[in-house]
PDB file of C-alpha atoms in Angstrom:
ATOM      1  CA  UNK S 450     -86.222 -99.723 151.319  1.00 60.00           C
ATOM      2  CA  UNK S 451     -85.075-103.301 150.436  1.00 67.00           C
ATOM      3  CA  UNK S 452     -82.803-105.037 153.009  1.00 82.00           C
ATOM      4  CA  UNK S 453     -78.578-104.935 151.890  1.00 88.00           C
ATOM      5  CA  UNK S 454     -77.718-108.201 149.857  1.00 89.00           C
ATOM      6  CA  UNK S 455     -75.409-110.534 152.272  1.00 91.00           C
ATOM      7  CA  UNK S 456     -72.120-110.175 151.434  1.00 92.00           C
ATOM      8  CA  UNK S 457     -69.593-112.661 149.713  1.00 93.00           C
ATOM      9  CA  UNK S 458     -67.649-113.655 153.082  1.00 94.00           C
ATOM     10  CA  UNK S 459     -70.818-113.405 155.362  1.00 95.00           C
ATOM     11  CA  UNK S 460     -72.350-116.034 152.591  1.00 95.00           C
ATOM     12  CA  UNK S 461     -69.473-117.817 152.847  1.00 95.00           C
ATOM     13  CA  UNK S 462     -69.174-118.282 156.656  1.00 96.00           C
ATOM     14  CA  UNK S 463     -72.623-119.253 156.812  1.00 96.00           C
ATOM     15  CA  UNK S 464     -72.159-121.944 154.540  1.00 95.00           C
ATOM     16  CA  UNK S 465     -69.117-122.916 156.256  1.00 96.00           C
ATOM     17  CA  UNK S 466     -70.741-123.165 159.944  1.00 96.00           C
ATOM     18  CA  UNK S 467     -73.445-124.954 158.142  1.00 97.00           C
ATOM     19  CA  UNK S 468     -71.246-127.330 156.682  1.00 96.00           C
ATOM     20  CA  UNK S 469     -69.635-127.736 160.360  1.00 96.00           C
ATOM     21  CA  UNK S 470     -73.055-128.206 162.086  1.00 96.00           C
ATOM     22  CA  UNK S 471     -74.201-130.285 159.583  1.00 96.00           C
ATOM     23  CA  UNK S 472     -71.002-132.908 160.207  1.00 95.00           C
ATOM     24  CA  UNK S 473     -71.220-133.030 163.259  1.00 96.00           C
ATOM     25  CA  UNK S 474     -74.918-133.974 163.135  1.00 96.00           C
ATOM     26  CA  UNK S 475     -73.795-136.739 160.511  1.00 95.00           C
ATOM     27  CA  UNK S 476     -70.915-137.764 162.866  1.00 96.00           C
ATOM     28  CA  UNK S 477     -73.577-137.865 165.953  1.00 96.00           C
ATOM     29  CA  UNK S 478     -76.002-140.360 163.814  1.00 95.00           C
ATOM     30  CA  UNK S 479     -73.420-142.337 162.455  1.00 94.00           C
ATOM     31  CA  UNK S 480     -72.041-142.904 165.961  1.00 95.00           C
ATOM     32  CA  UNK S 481     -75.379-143.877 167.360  1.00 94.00           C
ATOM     33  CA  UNK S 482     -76.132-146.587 164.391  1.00 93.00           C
ATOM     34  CA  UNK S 483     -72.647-147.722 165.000  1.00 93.00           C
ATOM     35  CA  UNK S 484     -73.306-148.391 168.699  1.00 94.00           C
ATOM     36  CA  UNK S 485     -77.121-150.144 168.272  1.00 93.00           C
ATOM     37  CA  UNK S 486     -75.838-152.028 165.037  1.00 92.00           C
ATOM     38  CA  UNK S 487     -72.358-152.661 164.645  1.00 92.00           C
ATOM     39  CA  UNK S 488     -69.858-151.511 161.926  1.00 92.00           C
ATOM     40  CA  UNK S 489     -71.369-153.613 159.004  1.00 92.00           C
ATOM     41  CA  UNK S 490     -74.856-151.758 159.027  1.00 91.00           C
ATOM     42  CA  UNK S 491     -72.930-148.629 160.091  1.00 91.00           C
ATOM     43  CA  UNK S 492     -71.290-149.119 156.171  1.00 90.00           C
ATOM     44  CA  UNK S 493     -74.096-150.510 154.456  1.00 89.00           C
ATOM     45  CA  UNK S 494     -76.522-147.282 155.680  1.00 93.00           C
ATOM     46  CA  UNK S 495     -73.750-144.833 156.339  1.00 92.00           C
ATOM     47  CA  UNK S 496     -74.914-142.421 152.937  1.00 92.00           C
ATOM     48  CA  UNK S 497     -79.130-143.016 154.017  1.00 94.00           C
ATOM     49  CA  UNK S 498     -77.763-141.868 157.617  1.00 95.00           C
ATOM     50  CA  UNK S 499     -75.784-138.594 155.866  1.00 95.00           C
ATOM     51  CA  UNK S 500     -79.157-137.842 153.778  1.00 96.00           C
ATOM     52  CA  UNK S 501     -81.447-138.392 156.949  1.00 96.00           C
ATOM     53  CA  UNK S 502     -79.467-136.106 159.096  1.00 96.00           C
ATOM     54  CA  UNK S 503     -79.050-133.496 156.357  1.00 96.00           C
ATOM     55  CA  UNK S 504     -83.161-133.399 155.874  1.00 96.00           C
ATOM     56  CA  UNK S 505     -83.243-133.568 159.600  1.00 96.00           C
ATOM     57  CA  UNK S 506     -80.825-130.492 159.754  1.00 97.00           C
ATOM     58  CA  UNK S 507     -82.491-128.571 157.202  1.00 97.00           C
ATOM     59  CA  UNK S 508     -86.143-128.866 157.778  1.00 95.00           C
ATOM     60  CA  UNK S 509     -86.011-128.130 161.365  1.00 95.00           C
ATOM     61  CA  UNK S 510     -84.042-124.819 160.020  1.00 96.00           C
ATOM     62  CA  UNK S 511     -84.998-123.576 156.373  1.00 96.00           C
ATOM     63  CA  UNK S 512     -87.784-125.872 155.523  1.00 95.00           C
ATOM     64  CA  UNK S 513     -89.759-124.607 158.706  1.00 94.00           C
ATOM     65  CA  UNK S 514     -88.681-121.065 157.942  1.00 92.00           C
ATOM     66  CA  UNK S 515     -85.913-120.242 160.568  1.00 95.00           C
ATOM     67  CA  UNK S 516     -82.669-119.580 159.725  1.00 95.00           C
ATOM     68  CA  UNK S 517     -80.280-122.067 159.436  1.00 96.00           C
ATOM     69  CA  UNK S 518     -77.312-122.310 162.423  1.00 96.00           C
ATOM     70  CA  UNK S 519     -74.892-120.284 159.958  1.00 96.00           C
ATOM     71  CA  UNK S 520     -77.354-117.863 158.966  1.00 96.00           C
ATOM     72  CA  UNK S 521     -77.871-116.834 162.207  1.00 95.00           C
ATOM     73  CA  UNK S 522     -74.017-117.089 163.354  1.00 95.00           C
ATOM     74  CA  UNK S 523     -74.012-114.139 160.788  1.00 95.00           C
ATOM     75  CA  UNK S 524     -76.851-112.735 160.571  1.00 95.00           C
ATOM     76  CA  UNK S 525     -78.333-113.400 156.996  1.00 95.00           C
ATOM     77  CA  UNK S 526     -81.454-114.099 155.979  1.00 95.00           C
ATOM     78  CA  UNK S 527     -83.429-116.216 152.886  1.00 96.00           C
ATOM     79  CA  UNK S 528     -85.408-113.853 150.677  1.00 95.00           C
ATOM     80  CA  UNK S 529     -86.904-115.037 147.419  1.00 93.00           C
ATOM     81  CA  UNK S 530     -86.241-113.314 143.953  1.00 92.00           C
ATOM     82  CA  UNK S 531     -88.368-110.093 145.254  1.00 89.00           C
ATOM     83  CA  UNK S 532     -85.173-109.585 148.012  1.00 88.00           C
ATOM     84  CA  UNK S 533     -88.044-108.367 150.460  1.00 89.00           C
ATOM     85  CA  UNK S 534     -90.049-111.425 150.877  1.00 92.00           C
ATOM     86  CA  UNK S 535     -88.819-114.976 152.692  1.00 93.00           C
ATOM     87  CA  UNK S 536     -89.217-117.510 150.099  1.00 95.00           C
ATOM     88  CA  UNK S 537     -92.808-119.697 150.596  1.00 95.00           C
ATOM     89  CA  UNK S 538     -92.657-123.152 151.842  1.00 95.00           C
ATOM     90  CA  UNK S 539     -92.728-124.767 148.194  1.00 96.00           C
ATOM     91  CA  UNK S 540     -89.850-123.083 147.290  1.00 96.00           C
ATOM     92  CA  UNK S 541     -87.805-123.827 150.764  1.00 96.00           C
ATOM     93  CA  UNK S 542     -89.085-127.436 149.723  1.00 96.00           C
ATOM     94  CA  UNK S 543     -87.652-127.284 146.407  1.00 97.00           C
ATOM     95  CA  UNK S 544     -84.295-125.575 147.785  1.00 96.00           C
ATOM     96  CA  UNK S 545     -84.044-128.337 150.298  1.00 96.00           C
ATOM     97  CA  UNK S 546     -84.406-131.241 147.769  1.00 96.00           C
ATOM     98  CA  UNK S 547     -82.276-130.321 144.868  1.00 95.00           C
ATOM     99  CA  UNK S 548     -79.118-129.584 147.904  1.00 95.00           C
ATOM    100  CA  UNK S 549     -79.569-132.408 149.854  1.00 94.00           C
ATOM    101  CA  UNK S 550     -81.588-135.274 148.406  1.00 95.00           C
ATOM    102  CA  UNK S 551     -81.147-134.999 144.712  1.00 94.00           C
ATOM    103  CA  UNK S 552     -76.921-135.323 144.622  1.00 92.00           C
ATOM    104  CA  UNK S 553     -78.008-138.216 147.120  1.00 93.00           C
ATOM    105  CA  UNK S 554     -80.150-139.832 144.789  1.00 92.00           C
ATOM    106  CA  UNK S 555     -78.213-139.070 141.915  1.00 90.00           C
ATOM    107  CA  UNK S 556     -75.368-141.155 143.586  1.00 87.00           C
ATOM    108  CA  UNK S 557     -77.016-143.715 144.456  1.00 87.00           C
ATOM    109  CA  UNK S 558     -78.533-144.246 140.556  1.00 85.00           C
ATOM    110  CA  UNK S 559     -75.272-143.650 138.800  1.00 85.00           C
ATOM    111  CA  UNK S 560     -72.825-145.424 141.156  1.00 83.00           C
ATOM    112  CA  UNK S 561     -74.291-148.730 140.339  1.00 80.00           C
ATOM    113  CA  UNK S 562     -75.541-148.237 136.905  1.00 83.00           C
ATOM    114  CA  UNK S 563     -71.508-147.598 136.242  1.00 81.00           C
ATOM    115  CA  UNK S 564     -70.881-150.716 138.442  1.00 80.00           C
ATOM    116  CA  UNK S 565     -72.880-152.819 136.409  1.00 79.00           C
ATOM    117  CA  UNK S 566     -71.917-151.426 133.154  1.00 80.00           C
ATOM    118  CA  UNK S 567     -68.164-152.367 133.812  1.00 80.00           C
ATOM    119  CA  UNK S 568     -69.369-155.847 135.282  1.00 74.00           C
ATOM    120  CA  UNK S 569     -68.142-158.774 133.566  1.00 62.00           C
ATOM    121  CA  UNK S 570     -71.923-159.951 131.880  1.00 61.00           C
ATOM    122  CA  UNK S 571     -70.893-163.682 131.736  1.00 60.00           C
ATOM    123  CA  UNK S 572     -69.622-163.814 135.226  1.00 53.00           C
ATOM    124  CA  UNK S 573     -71.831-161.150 136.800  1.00 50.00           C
ATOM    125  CA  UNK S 574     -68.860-159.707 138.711  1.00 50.00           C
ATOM    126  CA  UNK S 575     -67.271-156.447 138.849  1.00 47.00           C
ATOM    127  CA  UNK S 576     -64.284-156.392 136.791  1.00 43.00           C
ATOM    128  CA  UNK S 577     -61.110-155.175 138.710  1.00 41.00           C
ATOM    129  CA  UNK S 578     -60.919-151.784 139.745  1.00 41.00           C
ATOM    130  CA  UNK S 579     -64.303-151.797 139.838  1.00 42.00           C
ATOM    131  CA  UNK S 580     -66.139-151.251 143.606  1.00 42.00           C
ATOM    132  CA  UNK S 581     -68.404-154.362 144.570  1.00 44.00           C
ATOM    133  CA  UNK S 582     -72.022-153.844 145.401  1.00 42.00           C
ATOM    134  CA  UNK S 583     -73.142-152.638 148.824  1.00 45.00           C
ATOM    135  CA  UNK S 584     -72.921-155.209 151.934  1.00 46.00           C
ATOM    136  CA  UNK S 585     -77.331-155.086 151.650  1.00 52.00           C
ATOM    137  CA  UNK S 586     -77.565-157.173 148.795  1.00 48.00           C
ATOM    138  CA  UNK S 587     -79.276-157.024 145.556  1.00 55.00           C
ATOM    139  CA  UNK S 588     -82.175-154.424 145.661  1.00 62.00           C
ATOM    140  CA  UNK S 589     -85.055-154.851 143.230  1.00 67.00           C
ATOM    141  CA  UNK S 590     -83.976-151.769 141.410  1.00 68.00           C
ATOM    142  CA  UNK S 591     -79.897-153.366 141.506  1.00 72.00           C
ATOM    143  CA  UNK S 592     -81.651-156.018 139.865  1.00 74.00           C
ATOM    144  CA  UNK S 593     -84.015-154.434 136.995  1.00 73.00           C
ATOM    145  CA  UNK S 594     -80.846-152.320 136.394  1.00 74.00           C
ATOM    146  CA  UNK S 595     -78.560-155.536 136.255  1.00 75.00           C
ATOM    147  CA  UNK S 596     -80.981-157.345 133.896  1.00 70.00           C
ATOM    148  CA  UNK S 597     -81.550-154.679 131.255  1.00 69.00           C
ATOM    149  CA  UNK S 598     -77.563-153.693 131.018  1.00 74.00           C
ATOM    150  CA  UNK S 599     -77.716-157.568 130.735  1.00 75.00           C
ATOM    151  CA  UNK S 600     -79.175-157.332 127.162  1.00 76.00           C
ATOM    152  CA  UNK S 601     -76.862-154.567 125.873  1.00 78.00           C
ATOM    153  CA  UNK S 602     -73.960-155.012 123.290  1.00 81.00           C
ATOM    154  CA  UNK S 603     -70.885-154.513 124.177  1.00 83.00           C
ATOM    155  CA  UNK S 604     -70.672-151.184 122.194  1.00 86.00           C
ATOM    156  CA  UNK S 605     -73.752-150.215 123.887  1.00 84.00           C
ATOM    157  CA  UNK S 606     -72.433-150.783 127.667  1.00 83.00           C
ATOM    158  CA  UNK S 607     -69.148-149.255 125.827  1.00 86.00           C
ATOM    159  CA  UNK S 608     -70.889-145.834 124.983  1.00 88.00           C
ATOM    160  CA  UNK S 609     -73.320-145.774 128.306  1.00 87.00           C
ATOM    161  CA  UNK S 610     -70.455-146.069 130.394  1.00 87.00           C
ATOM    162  CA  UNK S 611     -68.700-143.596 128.577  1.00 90.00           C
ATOM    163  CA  UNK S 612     -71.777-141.446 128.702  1.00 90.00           C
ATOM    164  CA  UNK S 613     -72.270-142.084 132.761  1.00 88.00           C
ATOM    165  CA  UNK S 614     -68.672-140.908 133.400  1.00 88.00           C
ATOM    166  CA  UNK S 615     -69.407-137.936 131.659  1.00 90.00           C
ATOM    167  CA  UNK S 616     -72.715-137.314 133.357  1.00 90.00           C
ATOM    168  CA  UNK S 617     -70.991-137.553 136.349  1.00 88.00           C
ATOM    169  CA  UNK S 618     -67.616-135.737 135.802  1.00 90.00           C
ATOM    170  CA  UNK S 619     -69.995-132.700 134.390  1.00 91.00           C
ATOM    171  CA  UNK S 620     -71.832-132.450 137.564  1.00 90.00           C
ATOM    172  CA  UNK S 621     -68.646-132.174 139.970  1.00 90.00           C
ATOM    173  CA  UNK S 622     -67.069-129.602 137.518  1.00 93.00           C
ATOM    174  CA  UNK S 623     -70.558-127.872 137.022  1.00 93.00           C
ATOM    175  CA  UNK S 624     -70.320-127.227 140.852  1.00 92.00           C
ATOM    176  CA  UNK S 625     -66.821-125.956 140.922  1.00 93.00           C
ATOM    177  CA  UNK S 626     -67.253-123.851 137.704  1.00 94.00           C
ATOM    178  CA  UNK S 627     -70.216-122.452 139.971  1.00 94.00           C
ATOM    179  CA  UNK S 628     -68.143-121.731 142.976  1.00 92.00           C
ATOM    180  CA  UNK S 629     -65.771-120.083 140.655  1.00 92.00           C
ATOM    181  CA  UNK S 630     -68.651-117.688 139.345  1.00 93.00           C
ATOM    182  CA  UNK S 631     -70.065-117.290 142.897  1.00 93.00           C
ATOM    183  CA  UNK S 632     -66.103-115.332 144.227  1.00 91.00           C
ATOM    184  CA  UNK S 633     -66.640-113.420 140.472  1.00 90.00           C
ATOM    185  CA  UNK S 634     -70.266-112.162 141.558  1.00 86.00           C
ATOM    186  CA  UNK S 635     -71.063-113.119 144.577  1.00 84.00           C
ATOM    187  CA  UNK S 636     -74.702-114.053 144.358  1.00 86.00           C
ATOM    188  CA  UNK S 637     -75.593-117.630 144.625  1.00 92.00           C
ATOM    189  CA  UNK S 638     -73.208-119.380 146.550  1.00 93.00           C
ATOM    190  CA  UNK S 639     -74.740-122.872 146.122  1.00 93.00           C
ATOM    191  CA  UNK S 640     -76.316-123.873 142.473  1.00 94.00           C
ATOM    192  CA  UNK S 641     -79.413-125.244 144.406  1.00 95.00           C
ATOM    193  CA  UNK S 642     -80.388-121.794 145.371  1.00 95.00           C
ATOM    194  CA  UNK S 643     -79.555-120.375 141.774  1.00 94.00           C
ATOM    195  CA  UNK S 644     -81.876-122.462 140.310  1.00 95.00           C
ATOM    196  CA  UNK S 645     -84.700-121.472 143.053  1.00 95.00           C
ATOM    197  CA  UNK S 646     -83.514-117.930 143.104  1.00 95.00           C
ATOM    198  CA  UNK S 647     -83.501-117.462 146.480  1.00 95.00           C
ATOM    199  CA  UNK S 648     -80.411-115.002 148.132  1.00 94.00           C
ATOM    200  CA  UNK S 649     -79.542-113.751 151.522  1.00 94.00           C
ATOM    201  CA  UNK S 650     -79.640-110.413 152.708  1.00 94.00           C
ATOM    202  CA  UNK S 651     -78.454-108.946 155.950  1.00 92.00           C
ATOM    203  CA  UNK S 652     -80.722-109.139 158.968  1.00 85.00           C
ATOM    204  CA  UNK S 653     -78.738-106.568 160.479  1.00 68.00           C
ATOM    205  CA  UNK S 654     -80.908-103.331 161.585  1.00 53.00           C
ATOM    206  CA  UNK S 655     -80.379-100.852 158.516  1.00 47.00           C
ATOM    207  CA  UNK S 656     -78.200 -97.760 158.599  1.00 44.00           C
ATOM    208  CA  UNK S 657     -80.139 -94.720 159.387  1.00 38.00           C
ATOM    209  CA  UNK S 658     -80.172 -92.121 156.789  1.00 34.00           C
TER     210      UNK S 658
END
């Protein structure tokens, strides 16, 4: 007999102590870079500390197959598409990618291409309004990006910003428009684990029949 699906609000407080653990864990490494390096390197590194502690807090949990801290505040468990079966290590590894480092490296690719896009190509400055580049200086890949938007028209870096803004305004409504679907059915409560199919079920001891 398969295991009962997790329901809506035990999904939900999971996620929500998750969320919890997981800040604090950010607030703890933050703290400790502020202390050793000071408040510039704190700013300049603050997102590669969120993404470190994130991978930290899920591959000690879900990538090594435990349950994560709000899992097991309500006790739910990850089962793959079969609902009887945890999922296997590739797809944990998948799961754990596409929620925590893929909006991290989408951020960090579409940030600056919009940055440079709205730059002022004569002067090589951000125009106003526009947020300046990060306190580490021009990276290799700032740079390749900053010399091929170089070469565009302005009807080209016209339409590509257009179609960045888009790109990005699409993913934050994709994610609430997901949410919303999630209180209609109650299945996946995060898109990450829609598109690896995994779901939670209730690791509490079945009712005997």
């Amino acid at each position: 007999m398969a295991p009962a699906a997790a329901s809506p609000p035990e999904v939900i407080r999971a996620a929500q102590k998750d969320e919890y653990y997981r800040g604090g864990l950010r607030s703890a490494a933050g703290g400790a870079l502020h202390s050793l390096a000071g408040a510039r390197k704190w700013l300049e590194w603050r997102k590669e500390v969120e993404l470190l502690s994130d991978v930290a807090y899920f591959g000690l949990t879900t990538l090594a197959g435990y349950q994560t801290l709000g899992e097991e505040y309500v006790s739910i468990i990850q089962v793959d598409p079969s609902r009887i079966h945890v999922p296997s290590s590739l797809r944990r590894g998948v799961l754990v990618t596409l929620h925590a480092v893929l909006p991290y490296l989408l951020d960090k690719a579409l940030l600056p291409l919009e940055q440079e896009l709205q730059a002022d190509p004569d002067s090589g400055r951000p125009l106003q309004g526009s947020l300046g580049p990060g306190g580490r200086g021009c990276s290799g890949a700032r740079r390749w990006m900053r010399h091929h938007t170089a070469t565009l028209t302005e009807q080209q870096r016209r339409a590509l910003l257009r179609a960045v803004f888009v790109l990005r305004q699409g993913l934050a409504c994709l994610q609430r428009l997901h949410v919303a679907w999630f209180y209609i059915h109650g299945v996946f409560y995060h898109l990450a684990k829609r598109l690896t199919g995994i779901t939670s079920v209730s690791a509490a001891c079945p009712e005997r029949t």
